[in-house]
Short mmCIF file of C-alpha atoms in Angstrom, two decimals:
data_model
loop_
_atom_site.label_atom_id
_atom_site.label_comp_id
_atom_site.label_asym_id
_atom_site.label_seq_id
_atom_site.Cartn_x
_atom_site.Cartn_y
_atom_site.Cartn_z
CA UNK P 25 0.00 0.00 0.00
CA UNK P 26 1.29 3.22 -1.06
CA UNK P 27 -1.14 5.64 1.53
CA UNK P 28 0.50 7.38 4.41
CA UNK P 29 -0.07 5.83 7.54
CA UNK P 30 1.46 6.02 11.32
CA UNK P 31 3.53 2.36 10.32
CA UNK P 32 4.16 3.53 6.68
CA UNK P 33 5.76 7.02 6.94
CA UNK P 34 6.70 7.04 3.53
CA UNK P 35 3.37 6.67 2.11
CA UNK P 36 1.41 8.90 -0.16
CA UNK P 37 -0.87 11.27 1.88
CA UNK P 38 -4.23 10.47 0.02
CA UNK P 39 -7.38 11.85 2.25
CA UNK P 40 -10.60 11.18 0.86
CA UNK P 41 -13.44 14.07 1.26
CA UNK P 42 -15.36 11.18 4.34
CA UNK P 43 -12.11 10.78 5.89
CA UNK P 44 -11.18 14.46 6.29
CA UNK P 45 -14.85 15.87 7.17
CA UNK P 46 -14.61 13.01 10.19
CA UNK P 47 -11.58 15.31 11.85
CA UNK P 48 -13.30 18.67 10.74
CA UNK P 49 -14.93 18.96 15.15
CA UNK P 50 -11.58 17.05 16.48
CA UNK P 51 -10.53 18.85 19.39
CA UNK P 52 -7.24 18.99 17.52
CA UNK P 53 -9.58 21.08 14.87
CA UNK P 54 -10.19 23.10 17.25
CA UNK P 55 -7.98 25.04 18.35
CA UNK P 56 -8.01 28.75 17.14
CA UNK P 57 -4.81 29.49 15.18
CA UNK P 58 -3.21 33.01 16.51
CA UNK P 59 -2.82 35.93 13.78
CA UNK P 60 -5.77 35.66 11.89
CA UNK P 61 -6.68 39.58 10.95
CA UNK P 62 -10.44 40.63 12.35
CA UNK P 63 -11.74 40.91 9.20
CA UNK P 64 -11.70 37.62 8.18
CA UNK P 65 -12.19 35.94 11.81
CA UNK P 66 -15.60 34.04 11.53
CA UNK P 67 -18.69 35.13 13.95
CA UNK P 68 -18.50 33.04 16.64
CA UNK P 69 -22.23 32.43 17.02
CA UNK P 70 -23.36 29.13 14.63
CA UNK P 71 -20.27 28.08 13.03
CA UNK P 72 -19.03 25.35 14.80
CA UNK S 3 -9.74 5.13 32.92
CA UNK S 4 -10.63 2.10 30.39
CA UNK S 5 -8.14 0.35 27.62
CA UNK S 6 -10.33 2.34 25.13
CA UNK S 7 -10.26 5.85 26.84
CA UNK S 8 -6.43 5.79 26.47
CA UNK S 9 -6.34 4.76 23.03
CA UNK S 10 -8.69 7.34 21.96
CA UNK S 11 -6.15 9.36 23.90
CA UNK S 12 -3.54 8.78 21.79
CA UNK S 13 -5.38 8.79 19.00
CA UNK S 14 -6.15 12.25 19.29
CA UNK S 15 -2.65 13.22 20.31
CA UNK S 16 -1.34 12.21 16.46
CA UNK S 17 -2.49 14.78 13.56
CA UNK S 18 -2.67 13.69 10.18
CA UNK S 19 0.79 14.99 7.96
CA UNK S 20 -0.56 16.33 4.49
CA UNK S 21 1.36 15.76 1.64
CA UNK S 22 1.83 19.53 1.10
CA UNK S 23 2.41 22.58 3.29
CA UNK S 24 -0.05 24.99 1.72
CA UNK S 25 -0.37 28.38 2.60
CA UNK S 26 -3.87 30.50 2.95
CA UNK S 27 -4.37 34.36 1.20
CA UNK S 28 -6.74 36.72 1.61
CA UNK S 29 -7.03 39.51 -0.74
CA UNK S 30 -8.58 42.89 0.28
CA UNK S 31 -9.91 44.98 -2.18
CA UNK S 32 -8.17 48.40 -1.35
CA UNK S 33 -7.74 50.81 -3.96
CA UNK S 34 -4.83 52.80 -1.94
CA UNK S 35 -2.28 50.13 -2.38
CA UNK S 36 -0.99 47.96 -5.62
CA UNK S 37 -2.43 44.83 -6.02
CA UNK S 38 0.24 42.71 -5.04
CA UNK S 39 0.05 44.60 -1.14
CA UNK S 40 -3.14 43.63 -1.01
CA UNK S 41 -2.48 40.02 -1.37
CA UNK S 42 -1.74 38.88 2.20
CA UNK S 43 -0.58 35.67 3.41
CA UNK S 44 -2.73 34.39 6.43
CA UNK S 45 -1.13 30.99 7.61
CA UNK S 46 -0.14 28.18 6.30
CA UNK S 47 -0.53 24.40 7.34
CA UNK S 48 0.50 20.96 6.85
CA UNK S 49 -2.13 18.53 8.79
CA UNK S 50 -5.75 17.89 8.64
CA UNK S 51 -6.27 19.05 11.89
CA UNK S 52 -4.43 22.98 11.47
CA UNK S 53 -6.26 23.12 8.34
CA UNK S 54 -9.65 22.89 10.21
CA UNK S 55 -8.18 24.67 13.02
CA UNK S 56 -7.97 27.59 10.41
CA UNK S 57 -10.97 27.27 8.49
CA UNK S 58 -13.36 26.57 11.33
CA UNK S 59 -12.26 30.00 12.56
CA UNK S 60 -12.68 32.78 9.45
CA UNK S 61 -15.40 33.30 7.57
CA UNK S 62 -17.09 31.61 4.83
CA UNK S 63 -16.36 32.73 1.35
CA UNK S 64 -19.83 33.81 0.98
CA UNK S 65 -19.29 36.35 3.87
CA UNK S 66 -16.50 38.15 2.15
CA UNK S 67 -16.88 41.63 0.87
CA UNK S 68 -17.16 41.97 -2.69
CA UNK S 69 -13.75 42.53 -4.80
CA UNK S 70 -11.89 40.07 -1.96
CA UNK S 71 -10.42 37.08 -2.26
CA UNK S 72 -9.17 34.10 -0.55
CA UNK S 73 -6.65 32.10 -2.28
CA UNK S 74 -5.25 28.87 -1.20
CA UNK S 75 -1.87 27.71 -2.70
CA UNK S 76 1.05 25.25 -1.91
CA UNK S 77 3.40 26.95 0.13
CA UNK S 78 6.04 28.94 -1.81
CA UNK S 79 3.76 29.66 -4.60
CA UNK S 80 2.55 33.24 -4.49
CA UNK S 81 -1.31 33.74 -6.02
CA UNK S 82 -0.29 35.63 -9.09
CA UNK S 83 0.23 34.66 -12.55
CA UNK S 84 4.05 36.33 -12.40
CA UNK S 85 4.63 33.38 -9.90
CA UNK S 86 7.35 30.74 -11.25
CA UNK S 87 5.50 28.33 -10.96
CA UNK S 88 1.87 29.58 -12.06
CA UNK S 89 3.45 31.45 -15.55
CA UNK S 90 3.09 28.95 -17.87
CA UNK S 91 -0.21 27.47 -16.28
CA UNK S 92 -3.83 28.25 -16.34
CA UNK S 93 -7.43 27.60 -14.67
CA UNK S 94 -10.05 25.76 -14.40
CA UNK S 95 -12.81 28.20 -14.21
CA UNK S 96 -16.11 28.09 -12.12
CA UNK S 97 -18.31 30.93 -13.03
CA UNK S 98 -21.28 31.01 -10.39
CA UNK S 99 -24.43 33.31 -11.06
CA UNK S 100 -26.08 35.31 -7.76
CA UNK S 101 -28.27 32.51 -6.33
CA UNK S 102 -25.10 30.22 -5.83
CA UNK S 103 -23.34 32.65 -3.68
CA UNK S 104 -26.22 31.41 -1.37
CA UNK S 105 -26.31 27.86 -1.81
CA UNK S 106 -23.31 26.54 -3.65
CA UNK S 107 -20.68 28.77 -3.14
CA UNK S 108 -19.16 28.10 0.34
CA UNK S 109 -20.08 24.12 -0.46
CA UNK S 110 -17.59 24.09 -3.97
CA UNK S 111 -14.90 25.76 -2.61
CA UNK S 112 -14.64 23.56 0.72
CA UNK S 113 -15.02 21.09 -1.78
CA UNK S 114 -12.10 21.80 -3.78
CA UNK S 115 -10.44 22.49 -0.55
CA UNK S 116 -10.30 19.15 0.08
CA UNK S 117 -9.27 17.81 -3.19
CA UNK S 118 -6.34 19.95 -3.07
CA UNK S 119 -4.92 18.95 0.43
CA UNK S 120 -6.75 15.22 0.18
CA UNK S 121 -4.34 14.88 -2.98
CA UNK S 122 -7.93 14.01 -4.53
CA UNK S 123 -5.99 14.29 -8.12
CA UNK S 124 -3.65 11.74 -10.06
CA UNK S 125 -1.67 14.45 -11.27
CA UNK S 126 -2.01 16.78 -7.92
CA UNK S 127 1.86 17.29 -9.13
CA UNK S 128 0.62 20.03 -11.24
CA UNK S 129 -1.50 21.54 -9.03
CA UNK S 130 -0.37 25.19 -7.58
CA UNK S 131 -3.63 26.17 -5.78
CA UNK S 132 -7.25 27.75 -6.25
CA UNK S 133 -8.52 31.39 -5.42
CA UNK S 134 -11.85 32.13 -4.94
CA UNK S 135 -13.29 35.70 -6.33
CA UNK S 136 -16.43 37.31 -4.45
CA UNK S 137 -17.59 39.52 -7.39
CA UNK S 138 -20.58 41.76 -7.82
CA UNK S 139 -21.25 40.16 -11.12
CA UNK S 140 -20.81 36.72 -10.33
CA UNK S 141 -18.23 34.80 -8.15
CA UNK S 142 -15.51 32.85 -9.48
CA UNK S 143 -13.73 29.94 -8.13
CA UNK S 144 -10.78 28.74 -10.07
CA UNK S 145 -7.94 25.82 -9.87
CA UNK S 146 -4.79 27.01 -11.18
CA UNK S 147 -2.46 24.07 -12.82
CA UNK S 148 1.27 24.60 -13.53
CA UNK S 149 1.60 23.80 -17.19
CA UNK S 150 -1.18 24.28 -19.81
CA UNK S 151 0.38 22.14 -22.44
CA UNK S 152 0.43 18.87 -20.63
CA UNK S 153 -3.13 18.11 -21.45
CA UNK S 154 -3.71 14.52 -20.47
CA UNK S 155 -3.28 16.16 -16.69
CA UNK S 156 -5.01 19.71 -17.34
CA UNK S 157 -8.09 17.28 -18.30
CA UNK S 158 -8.10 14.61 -15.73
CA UNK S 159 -7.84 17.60 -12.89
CA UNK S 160 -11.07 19.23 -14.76
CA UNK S 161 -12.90 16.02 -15.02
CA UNK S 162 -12.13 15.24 -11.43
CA UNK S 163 -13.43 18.22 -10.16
CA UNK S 164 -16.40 18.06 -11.99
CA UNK S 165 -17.30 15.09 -10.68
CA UNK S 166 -16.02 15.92 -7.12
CA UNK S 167 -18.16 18.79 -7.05
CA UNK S 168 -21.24 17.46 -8.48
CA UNK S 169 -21.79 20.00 -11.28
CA UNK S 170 -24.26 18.70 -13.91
CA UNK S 171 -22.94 17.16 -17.15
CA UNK S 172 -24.89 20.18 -19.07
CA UNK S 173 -22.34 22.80 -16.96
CA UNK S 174 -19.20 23.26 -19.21
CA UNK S 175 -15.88 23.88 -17.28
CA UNK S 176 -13.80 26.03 -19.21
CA UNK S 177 -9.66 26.06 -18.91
CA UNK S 178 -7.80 29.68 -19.75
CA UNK S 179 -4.24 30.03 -19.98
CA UNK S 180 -2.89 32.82 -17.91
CA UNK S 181 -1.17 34.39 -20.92
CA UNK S 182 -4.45 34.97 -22.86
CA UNK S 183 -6.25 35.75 -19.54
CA UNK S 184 -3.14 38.40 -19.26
CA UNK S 185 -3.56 39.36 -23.08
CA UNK S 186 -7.68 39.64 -23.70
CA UNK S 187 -9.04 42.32 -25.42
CA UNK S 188 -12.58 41.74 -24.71
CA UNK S 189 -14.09 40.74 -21.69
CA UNK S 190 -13.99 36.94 -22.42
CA UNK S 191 -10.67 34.63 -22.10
CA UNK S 192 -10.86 31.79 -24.97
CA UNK S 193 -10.95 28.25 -23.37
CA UNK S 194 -8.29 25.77 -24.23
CA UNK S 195 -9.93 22.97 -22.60
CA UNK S 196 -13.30 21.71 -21.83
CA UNK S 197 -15.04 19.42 -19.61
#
């Protein structure tokens, strides 16, 4: 198998669409990144 | 604490390594500065889980101002045709009328989001990145490719997205070369590729 994987570091990093909208409320997802300018920082209020 | 609550421990401790670092824009429409000021780099990532770390925390394309931008490229790559390696390339062009700023905007471009960083592409090689355009007269998302005469790859990226993206057989994806896009006379940039 050529895909990434934790036992097959040099593996192609293939994600499909399922696989990556499973992480999107991870609390690793979480986490707000610093230095994002105001205008562009999403209302709080019904996005996550 | 269970066997299971410490694996899902650990699990959660491990992000996911993308096979690019790719780096977030945001263009704001100012008329005081040149256009390339105006282009400013945001963040960039390389896992799953700083990606959505980013995007669960700005906006939604669809909540941009009109004449902005975001642009989403692999890091190194600046969001201009000038760039190295976007000079000889062209796009992959989504033209969207009023009503799909509503409904399919925000929905194609997380979509492509994820083909970009998901690798979704056999030739993901020669992709550079995708900017979407919040426009008065109708937003644009496009998907920029490195080299517009290696057609066998141009084609399978537009035929992938197409299908990625669910847009109906009818819909005809256009691809324009940066040069003529650069070049035009009129408003309208030839295609050099269809889907």
């Amino acid at each position: 198998e050529g895909q990434w994987a934790p036992n097959n570091l040099d593996g192609k990093k293939v994600y499909d669409k399922d696989f990556l909208m499973a992480l999107r409320h991870d609390p690793a997802s979480r986490k707000k990144p610093e230095n994002i300018p105001d205008v562009i920082v999403a209302d709080e209020r019904g996005r996550l | 604490k269970t066997e299971n609550d410490i694996d899902i421990a650990q699990d959660f401790s491990i992000k996911h390594p993308l096979q690019n670092c790719w780096t977030l824009w945001y263009y704001e429409n100012d008329r005081s500065q040149t256009w390339e000021k105006n282009q400013k780099e945001i963040a960039s990532f390389q896992t799953v889980e700083d990606f959505w770390s980013l995007y669960n925390h700005i906006k939604p394309a669809s909540e941009l101002r009109q004449g902005n931008d975001y642009s989403l490229f692999k890091r190194g790559i600046r969001p201009m045709w000038e760039d190295e390696a976007n000079k000889r390339g062209g796009r992959w062009l989504i033209n969207l009328d009023k009503k799909q700023r509503t409904n399919e905007l925000d929905r194609y471009w997380l979509d492509i989001i994820l083909c970009l960083i998901g690798e979704a592409f056999e030739h993901s090689d020669e992709i550079c990145g995708a900017v979407v355009n919040i426009r008065g007269k109708g937003d644009k998302i496009g998907v920029w490719t490195s080299d517009a005469t290696k057609s066998a790859a141009v084609i399978e990226i537009g035929k992938k997205l197409k299908e990625r993206l669910h847009i109906p057989p009818r819909t005809v994806l256009g691809y324009q070369i940066h040069k003529d896009t650069q070049d035009k006379s009129g408003s309208v940039t030839k295609n050099s590729y269809t889907v």
